[in-house]
CSV table of C-alpha atoms and ligand atoms in Angstrom, one decimal:
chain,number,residue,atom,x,y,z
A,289,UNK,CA,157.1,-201.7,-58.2
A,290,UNK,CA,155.6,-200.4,-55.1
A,291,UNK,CA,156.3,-196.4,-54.4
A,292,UNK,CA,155.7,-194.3,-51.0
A,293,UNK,CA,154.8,-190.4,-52.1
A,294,UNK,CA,155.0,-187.7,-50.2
A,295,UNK,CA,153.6,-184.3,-50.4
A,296,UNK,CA,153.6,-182.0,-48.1
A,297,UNK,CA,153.8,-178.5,-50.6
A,298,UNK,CA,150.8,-176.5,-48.9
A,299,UNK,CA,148.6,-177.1,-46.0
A,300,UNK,CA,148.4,-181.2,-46.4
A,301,UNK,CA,150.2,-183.4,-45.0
A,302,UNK,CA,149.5,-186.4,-47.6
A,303,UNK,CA,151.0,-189.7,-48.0
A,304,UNK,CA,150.3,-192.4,-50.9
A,305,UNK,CA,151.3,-196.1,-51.4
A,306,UNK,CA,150.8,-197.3,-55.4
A,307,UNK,CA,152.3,-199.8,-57.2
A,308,UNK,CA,153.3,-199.8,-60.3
A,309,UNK,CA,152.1,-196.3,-61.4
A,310,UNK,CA,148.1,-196.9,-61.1
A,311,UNK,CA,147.1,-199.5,-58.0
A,312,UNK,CA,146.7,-197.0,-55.0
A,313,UNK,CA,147.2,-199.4,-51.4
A,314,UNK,CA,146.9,-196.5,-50.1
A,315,UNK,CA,146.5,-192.6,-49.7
A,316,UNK,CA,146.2,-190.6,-46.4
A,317,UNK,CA,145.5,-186.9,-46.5
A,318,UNK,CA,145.9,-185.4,-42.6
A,319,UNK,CA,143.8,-181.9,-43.5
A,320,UNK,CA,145.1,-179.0,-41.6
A,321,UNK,CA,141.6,-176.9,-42.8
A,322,UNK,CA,141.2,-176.6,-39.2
A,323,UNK,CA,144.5,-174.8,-38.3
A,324,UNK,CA,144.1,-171.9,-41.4
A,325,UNK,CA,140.3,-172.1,-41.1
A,326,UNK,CA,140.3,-168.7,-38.9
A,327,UNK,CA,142.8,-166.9,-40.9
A,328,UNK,CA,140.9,-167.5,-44.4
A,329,UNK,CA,144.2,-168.5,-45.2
A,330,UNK,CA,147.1,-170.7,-45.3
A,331,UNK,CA,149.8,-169.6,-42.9
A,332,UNK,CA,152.9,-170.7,-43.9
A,333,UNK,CA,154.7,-170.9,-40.5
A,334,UNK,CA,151.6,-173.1,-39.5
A,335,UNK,CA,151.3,-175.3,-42.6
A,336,UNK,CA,155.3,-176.7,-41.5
A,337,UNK,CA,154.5,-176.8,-37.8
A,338,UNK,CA,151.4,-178.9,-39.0
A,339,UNK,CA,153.8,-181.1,-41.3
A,340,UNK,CA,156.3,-182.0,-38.7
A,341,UNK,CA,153.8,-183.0,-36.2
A,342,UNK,CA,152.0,-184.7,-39.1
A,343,UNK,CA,154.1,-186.8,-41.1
A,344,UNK,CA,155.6,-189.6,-39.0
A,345,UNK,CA,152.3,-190.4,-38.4
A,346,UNK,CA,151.0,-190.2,-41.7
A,347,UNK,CA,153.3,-192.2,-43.0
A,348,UNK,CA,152.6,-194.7,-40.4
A,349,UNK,CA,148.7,-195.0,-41.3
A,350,UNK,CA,149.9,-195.4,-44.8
A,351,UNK,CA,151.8,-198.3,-44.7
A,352,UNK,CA,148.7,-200.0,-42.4
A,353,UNK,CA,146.1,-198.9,-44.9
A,354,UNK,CA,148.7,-200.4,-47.6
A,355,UNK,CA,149.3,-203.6,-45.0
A,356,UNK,CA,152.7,-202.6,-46.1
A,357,UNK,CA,156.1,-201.8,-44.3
A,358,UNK,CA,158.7,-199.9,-45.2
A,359,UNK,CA,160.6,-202.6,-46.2
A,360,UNK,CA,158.1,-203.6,-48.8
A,361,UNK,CA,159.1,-200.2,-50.7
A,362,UNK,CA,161.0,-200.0,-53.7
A,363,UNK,CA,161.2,-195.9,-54.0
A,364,UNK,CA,160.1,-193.0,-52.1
A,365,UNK,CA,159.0,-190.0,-54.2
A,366,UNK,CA,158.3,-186.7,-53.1
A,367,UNK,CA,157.3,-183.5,-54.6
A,368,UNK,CA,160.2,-181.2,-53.9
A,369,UNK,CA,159.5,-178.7,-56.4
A,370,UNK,CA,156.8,-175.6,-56.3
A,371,UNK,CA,155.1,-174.8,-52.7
A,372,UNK,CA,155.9,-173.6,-49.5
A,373,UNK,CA,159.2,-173.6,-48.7
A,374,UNK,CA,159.3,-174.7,-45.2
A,375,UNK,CA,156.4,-177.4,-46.1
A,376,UNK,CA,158.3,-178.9,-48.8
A,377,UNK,CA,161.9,-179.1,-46.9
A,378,UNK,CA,159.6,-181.4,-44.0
A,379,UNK,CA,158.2,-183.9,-46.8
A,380,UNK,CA,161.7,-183.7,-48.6
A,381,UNK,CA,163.4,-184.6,-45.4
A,382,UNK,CA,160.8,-187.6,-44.6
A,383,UNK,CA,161.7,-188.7,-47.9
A,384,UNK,CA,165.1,-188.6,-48.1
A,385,UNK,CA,165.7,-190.1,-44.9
A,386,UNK,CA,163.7,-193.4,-45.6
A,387,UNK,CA,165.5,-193.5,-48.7
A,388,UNK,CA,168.3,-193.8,-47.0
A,389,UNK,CA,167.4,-196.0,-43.9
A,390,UNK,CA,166.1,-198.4,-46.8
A,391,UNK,CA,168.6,-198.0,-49.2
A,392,UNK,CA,165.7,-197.2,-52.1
A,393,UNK,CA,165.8,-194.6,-54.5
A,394,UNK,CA,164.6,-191.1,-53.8
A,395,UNK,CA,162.2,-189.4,-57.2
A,396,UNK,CA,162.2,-186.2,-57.1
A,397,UNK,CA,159.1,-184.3,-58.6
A,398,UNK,CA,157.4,-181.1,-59.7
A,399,UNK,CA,154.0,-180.7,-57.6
A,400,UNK,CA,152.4,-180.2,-61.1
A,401,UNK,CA,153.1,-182.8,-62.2
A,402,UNK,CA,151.7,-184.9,-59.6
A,403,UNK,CA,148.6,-183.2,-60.9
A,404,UNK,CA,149.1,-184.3,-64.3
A,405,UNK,CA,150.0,-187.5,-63.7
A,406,UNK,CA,146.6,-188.5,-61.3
A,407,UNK,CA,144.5,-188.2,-64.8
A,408,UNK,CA,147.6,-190.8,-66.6
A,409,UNK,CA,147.5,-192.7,-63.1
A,410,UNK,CA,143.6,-193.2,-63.3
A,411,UNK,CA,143.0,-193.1,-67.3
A,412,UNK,CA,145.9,-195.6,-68.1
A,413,UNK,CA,146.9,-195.9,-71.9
A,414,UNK,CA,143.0,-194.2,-72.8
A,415,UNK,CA,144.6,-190.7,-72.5
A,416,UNK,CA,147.6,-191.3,-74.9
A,417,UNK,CA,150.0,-188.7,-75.3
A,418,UNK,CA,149.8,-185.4,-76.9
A,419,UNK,CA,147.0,-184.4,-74.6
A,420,UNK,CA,145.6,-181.0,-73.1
A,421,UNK,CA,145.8,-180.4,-69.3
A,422,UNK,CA,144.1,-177.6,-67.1
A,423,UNK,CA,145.6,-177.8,-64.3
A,424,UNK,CA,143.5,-175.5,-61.5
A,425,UNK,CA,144.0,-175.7,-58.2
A,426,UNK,CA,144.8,-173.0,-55.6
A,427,UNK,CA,147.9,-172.0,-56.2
A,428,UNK,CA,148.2,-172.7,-60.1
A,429,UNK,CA,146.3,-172.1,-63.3
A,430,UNK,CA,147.6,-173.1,-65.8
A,431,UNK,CA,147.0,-174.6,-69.9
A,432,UNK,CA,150.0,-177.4,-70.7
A,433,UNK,CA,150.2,-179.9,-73.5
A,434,UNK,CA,151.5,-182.5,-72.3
A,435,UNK,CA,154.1,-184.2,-75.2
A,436,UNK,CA,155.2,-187.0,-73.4
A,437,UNK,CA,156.6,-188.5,-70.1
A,438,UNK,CA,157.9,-185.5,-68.7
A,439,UNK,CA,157.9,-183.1,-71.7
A,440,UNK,CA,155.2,-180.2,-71.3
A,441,UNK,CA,154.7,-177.2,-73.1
A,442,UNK,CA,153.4,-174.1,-71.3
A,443,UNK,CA,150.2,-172.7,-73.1
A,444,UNK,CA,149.0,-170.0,-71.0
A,445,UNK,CA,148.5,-169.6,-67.2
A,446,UNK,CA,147.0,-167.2,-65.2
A,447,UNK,CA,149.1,-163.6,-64.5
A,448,UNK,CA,148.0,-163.3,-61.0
A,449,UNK,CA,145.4,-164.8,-58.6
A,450,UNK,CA,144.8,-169.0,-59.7
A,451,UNK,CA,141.2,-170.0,-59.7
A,452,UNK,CA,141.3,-171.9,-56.9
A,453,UNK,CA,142.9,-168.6,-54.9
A,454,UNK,CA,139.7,-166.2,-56.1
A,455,UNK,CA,137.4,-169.1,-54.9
A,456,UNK,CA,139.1,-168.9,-51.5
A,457,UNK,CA,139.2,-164.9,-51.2
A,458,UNK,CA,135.5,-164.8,-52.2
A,459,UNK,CA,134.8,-166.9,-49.9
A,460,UNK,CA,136.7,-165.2,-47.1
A,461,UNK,CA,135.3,-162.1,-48.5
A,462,UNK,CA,131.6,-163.6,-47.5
A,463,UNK,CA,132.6,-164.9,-43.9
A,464,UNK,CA,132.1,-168.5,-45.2
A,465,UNK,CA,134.5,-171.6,-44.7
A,466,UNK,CA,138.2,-172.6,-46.3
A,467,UNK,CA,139.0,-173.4,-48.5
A,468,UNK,CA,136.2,-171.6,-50.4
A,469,UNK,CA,135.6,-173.7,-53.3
A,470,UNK,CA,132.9,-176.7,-51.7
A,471,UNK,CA,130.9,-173.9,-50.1
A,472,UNK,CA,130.9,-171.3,-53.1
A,473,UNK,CA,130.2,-174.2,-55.6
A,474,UNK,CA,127.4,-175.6,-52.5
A,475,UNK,CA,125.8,-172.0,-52.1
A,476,UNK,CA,125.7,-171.3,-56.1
A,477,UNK,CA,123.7,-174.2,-57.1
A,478,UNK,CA,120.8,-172.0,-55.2
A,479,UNK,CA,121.6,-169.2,-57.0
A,480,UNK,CA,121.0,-167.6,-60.4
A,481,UNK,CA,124.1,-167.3,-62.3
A,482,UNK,CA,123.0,-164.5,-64.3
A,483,UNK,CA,122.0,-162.1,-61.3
A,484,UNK,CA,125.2,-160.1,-61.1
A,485,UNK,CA,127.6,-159.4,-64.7
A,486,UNK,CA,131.0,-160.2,-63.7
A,487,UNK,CA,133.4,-159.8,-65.9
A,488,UNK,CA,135.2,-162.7,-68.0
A,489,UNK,CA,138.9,-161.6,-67.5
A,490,UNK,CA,140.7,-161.9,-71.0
A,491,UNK,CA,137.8,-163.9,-72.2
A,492,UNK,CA,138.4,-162.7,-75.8
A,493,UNK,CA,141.9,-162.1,-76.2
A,494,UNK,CA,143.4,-164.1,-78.4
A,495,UNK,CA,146.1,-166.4,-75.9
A,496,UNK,CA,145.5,-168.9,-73.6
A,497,UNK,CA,146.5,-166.9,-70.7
A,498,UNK,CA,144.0,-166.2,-67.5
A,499,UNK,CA,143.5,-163.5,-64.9
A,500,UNK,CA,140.7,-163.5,-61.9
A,501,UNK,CA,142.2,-161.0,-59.7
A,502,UNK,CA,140.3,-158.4,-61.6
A,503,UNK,CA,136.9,-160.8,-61.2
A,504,UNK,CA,137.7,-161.5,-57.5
A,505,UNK,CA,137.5,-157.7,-57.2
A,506,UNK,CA,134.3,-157.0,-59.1
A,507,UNK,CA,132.4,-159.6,-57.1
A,508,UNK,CA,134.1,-157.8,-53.9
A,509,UNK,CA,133.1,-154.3,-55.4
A,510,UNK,CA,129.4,-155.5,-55.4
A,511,UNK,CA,129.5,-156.7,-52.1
A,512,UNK,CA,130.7,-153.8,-50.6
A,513,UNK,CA,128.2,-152.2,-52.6
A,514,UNK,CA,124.8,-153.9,-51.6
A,515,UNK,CA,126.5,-153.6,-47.6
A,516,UNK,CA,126.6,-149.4,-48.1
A,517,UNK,CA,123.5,-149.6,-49.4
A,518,UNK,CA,122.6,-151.9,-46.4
A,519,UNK,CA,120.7,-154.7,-48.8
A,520,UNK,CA,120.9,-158.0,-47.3
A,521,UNK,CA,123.8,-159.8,-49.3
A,522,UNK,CA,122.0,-162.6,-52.1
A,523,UNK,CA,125.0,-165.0,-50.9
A,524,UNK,CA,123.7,-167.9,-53.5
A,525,UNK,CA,123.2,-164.9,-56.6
A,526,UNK,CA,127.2,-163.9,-55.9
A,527,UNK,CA,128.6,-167.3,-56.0
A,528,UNK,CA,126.7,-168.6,-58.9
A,529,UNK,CA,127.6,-165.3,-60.7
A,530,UNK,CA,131.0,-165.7,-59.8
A,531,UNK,CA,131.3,-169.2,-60.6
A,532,UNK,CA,129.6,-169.1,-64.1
A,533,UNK,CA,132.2,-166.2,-64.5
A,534,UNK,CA,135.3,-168.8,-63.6
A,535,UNK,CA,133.9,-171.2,-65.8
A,536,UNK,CA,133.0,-169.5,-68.9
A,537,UNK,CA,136.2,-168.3,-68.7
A,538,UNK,CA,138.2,-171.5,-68.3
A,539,UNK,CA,136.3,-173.6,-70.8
A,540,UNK,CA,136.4,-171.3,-73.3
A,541,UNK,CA,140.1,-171.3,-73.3
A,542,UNK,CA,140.3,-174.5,-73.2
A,543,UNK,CA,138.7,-175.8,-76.1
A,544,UNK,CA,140.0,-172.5,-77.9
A,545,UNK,CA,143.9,-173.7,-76.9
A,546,UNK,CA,143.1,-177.6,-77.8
A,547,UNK,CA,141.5,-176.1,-81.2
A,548,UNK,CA,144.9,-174.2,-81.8
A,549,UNK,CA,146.7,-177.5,-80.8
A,550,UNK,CA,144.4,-180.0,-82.5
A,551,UNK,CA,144.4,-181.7,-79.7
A,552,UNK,CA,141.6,-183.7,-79.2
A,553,UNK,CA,142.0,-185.5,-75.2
A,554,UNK,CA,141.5,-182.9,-72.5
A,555,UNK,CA,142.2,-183.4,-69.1
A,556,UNK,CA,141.1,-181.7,-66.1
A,557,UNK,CA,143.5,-181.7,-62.8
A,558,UNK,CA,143.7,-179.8,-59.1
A,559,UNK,CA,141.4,-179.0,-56.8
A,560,UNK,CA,139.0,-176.7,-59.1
A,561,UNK,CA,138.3,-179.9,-61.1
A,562,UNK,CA,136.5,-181.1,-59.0
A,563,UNK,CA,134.2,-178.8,-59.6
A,564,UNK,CA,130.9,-180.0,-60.9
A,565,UNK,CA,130.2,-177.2,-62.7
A,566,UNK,CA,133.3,-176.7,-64.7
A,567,UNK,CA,133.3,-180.7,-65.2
A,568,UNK,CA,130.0,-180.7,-66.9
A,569,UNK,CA,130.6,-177.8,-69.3
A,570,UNK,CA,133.5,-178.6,-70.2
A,571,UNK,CA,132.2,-182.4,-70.9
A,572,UNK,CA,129.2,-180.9,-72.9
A,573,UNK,CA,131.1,-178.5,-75.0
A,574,UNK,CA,133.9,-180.8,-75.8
A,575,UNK,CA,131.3,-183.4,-76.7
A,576,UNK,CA,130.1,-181.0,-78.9
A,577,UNK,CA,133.6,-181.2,-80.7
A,578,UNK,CA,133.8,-183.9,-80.8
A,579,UNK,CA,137.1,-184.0,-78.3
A,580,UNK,CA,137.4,-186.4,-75.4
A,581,UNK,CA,137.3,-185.2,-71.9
A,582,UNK,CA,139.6,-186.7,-68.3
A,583,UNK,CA,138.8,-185.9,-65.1
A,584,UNK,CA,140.9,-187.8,-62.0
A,585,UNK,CA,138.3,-189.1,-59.3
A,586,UNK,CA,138.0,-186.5,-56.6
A,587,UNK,CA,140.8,-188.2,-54.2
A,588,UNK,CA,143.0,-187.3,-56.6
A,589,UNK,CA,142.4,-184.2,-57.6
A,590,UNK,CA,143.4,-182.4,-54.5
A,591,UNK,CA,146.5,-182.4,-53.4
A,592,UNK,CA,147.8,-186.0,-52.4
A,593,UNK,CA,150.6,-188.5,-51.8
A,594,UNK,CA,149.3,-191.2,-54.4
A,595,UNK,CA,149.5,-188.4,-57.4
A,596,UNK,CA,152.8,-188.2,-56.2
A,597,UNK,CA,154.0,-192.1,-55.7
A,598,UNK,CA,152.0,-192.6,-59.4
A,599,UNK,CA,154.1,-189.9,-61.4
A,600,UNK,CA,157.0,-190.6,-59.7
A,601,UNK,CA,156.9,-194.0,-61.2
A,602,UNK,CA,156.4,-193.2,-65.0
A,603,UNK,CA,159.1,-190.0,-64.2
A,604,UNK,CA,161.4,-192.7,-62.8
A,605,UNK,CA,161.2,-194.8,-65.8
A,606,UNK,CA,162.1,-192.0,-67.4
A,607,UNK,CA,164.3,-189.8,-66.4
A,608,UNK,CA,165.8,-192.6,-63.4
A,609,UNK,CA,166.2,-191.4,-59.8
A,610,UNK,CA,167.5,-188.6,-58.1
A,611,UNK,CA,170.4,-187.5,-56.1
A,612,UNK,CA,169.8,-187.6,-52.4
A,613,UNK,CA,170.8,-183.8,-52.5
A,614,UNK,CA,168.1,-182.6,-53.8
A,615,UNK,CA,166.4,-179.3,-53.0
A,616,UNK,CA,163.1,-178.2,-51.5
A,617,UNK,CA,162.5,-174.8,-54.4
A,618,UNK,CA,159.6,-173.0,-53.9
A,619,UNK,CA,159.4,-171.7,-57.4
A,620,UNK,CA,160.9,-174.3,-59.7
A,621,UNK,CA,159.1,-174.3,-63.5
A,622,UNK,CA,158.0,-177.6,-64.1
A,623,UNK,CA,159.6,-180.1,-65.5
A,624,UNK,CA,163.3,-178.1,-65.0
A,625,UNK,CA,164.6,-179.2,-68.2
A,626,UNK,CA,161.7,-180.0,-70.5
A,627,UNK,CA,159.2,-177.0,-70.0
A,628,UNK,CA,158.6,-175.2,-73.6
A,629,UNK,CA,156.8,-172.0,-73.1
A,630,UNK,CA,155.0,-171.9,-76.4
A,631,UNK,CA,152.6,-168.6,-75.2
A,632,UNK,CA,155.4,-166.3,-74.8
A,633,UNK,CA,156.1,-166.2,-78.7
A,634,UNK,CA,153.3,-167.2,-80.3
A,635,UNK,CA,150.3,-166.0,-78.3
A,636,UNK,CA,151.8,-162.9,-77.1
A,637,UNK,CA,148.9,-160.3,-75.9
B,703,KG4,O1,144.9,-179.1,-55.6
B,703,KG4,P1,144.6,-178.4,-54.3
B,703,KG4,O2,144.2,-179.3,-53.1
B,703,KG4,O3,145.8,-177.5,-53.8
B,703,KG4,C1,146.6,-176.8,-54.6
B,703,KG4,O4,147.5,-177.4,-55.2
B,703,KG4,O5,146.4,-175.5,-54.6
B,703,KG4,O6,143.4,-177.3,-54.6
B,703,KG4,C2,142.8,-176.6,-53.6
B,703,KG4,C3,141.9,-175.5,-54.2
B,703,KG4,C4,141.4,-174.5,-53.2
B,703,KG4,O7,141.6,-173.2,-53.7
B,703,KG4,C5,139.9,-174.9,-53.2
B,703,KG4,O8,139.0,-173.8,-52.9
B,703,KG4,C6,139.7,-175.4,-54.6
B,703,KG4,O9,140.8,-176.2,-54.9
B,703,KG4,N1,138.5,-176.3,-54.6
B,703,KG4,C7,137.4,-176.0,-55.4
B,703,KG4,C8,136.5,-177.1,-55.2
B,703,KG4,N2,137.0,-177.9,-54.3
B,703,KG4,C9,138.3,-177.5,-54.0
B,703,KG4,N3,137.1,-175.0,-56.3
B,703,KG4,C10,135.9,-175.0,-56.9
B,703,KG4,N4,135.0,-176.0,-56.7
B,703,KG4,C11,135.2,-177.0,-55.9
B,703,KG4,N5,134.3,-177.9,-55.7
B,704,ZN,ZN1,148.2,-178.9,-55.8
């Protein structure tokens, strides 16, 4: 079964050709870095101006990368839930219109789960179900066991800024590139990660929920700091101390959660996992466990169109296709129907 994803929930325009839930034909990701690049920030109003000129022609290069047409399709998926508003109606619109110039059916899915589903895409039957996700990216933190096909249970997440987010505001913060997270992790490996003490937000409480607003400040407290002082700023000392910071945090909550869970497959998904950092502590630690460790390949852990074609073909099988009304919702909880939040009763602060 051969499935044309679309996503289009932040500031990429991405388009992915997979059959039958694991070969990728095909996965084009049109950046808009560029446009944001000066703002040190995604601009909402430019992220769907980007889209519309975008997709026709991402779609396009697609189906040539795939040697596919759209006749060859047998579904269009799209992730219509969580994102920008105005970004997601443009990739829900793409999609819904091809599902009906081809008479195929349209899947609906959560953005998340698109994450999720890249590790099940690339791991196959090796990461069996129940297994741990972190899911970290730039606009979500968050700790899910994932039950089965579409049934997840909410562990912890973060209560304000997502990793991913801090990486970017740092990196504003320092006058360097977005997003932040290539260059901080680039700069840190020259650095010594125990030069500054940041804190390790809600390190030891005992839930699986995260915070790094409070950490984003510290590291912009000392900043400020060394500039009154008018010391030059040790650019590679901040981001390794800011990263090990991140880390600690999320790999000790982690393994703390999967402990609690007895779970003993971890995945890793989003944007922060590619992190090399994170990956390799986590890897070690787990090891240490005895627990097994996923990680998708690095095309798939930013955001994509495959992730979305290869979840939307297990979800189908599933839970079957969607209506052609469907909605673009910019804050949808995953899953709709078959999100449990576990934290909120039994890991209460
Ligand atoms: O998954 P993604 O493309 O978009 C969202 O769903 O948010 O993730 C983008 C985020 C950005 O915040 C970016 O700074 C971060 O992932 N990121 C990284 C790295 N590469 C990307 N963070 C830490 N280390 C990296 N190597
Ligand atoms: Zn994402």
């Amino acid at each position: 079964m051969l499935i044309l994803g679309i996503d289009t929930t932040c500031d990429d325009t991405s388009v992915g050709i997979v059959e039958d839930g694991r070969t990728i034909h095909a996965n084009v990701i049109a950046s808009q870095h560029m446009a944001h690049e000066r703002f040190g920030g995604i601009v909402p109003m430019i992220a769907a101006r980007q889209h519309v000129k975008n997709i026709n022609l991402i779609i396009k290069a697609a189906l040539e990368e795939a040697g596919a047409t759209f006749g060859d399709m047998d579904a269009v998926a799209v992730s219509n839930h969580q994102g920008l508003l105005l970004s997601l109606v443009v990739g829900v619109s793409a999609a819904k219109s091809i599902a009906l110039a081809q008479d195929i059916p349209l899947i609906g899915i959560h953005h998340l789960e698109g994450h999720i589903y890249s590790n099940i895409m690339e791991h196959g039957p090796e990461l069996a179900f129940p297994f741990q996700c972190l899911t970290v990216a730039g606009g979500h933190t968050l700790l899910l066991k994932i039950e089965d096909h579409g049934t997840y249970v909410l562990l912890g997440h973060t209560r304000d800024d997502a990793a991913g987010e801090a990486y970017d505001k740092i990196a504003r913060r320092l006058g360097l590139s977005y997003p932040g997270g290539p260059i901080v992790e680039k700069l840190a490996r020259a650095g010594d990660p125990n030069a500054f003490a940041f804190p390790r937000p809600m390190i030891d409480k005992p839930n699986f929920e995260f915070s790094f607003s409070g950490l984003k400040t510290a590291v912009i407290r000392a900043i400020e700091k060394l500039e009154q002082a008018g010391e030059p700023l040790p650019v590679e000392d901040l981001c390794a101390s800011f990263q090990q910071a991140v880390v600690d945090v999320l790999v000790s909550k982690t393994l703390r959660a999967a402990e609690a869970e007895g779970l003993t497959r971890i995945a890793l998904a989003g944007g922060v996992a590619m992190n090399s950092l994170l990956r390799a502590t986590l890897d070690e630690a787990a090891q240490e466990r005895g627990l097994r460790t996923f990680s998708p390949s690095p095309n798939l852990c930013i955001d994509n169109g495959a992730m979305v074609a290869g979840a939307a073909y297990y979800l189908w099988r599933h839970r079957g296709p969607s209506a052609l009304t469907i909605d673009a919702l910019a804050n949808a909880p995953l899953g709709l129907h078959n999100l449990k939040y576990k934290h909120a009763s039994k890991y209460k602060v």
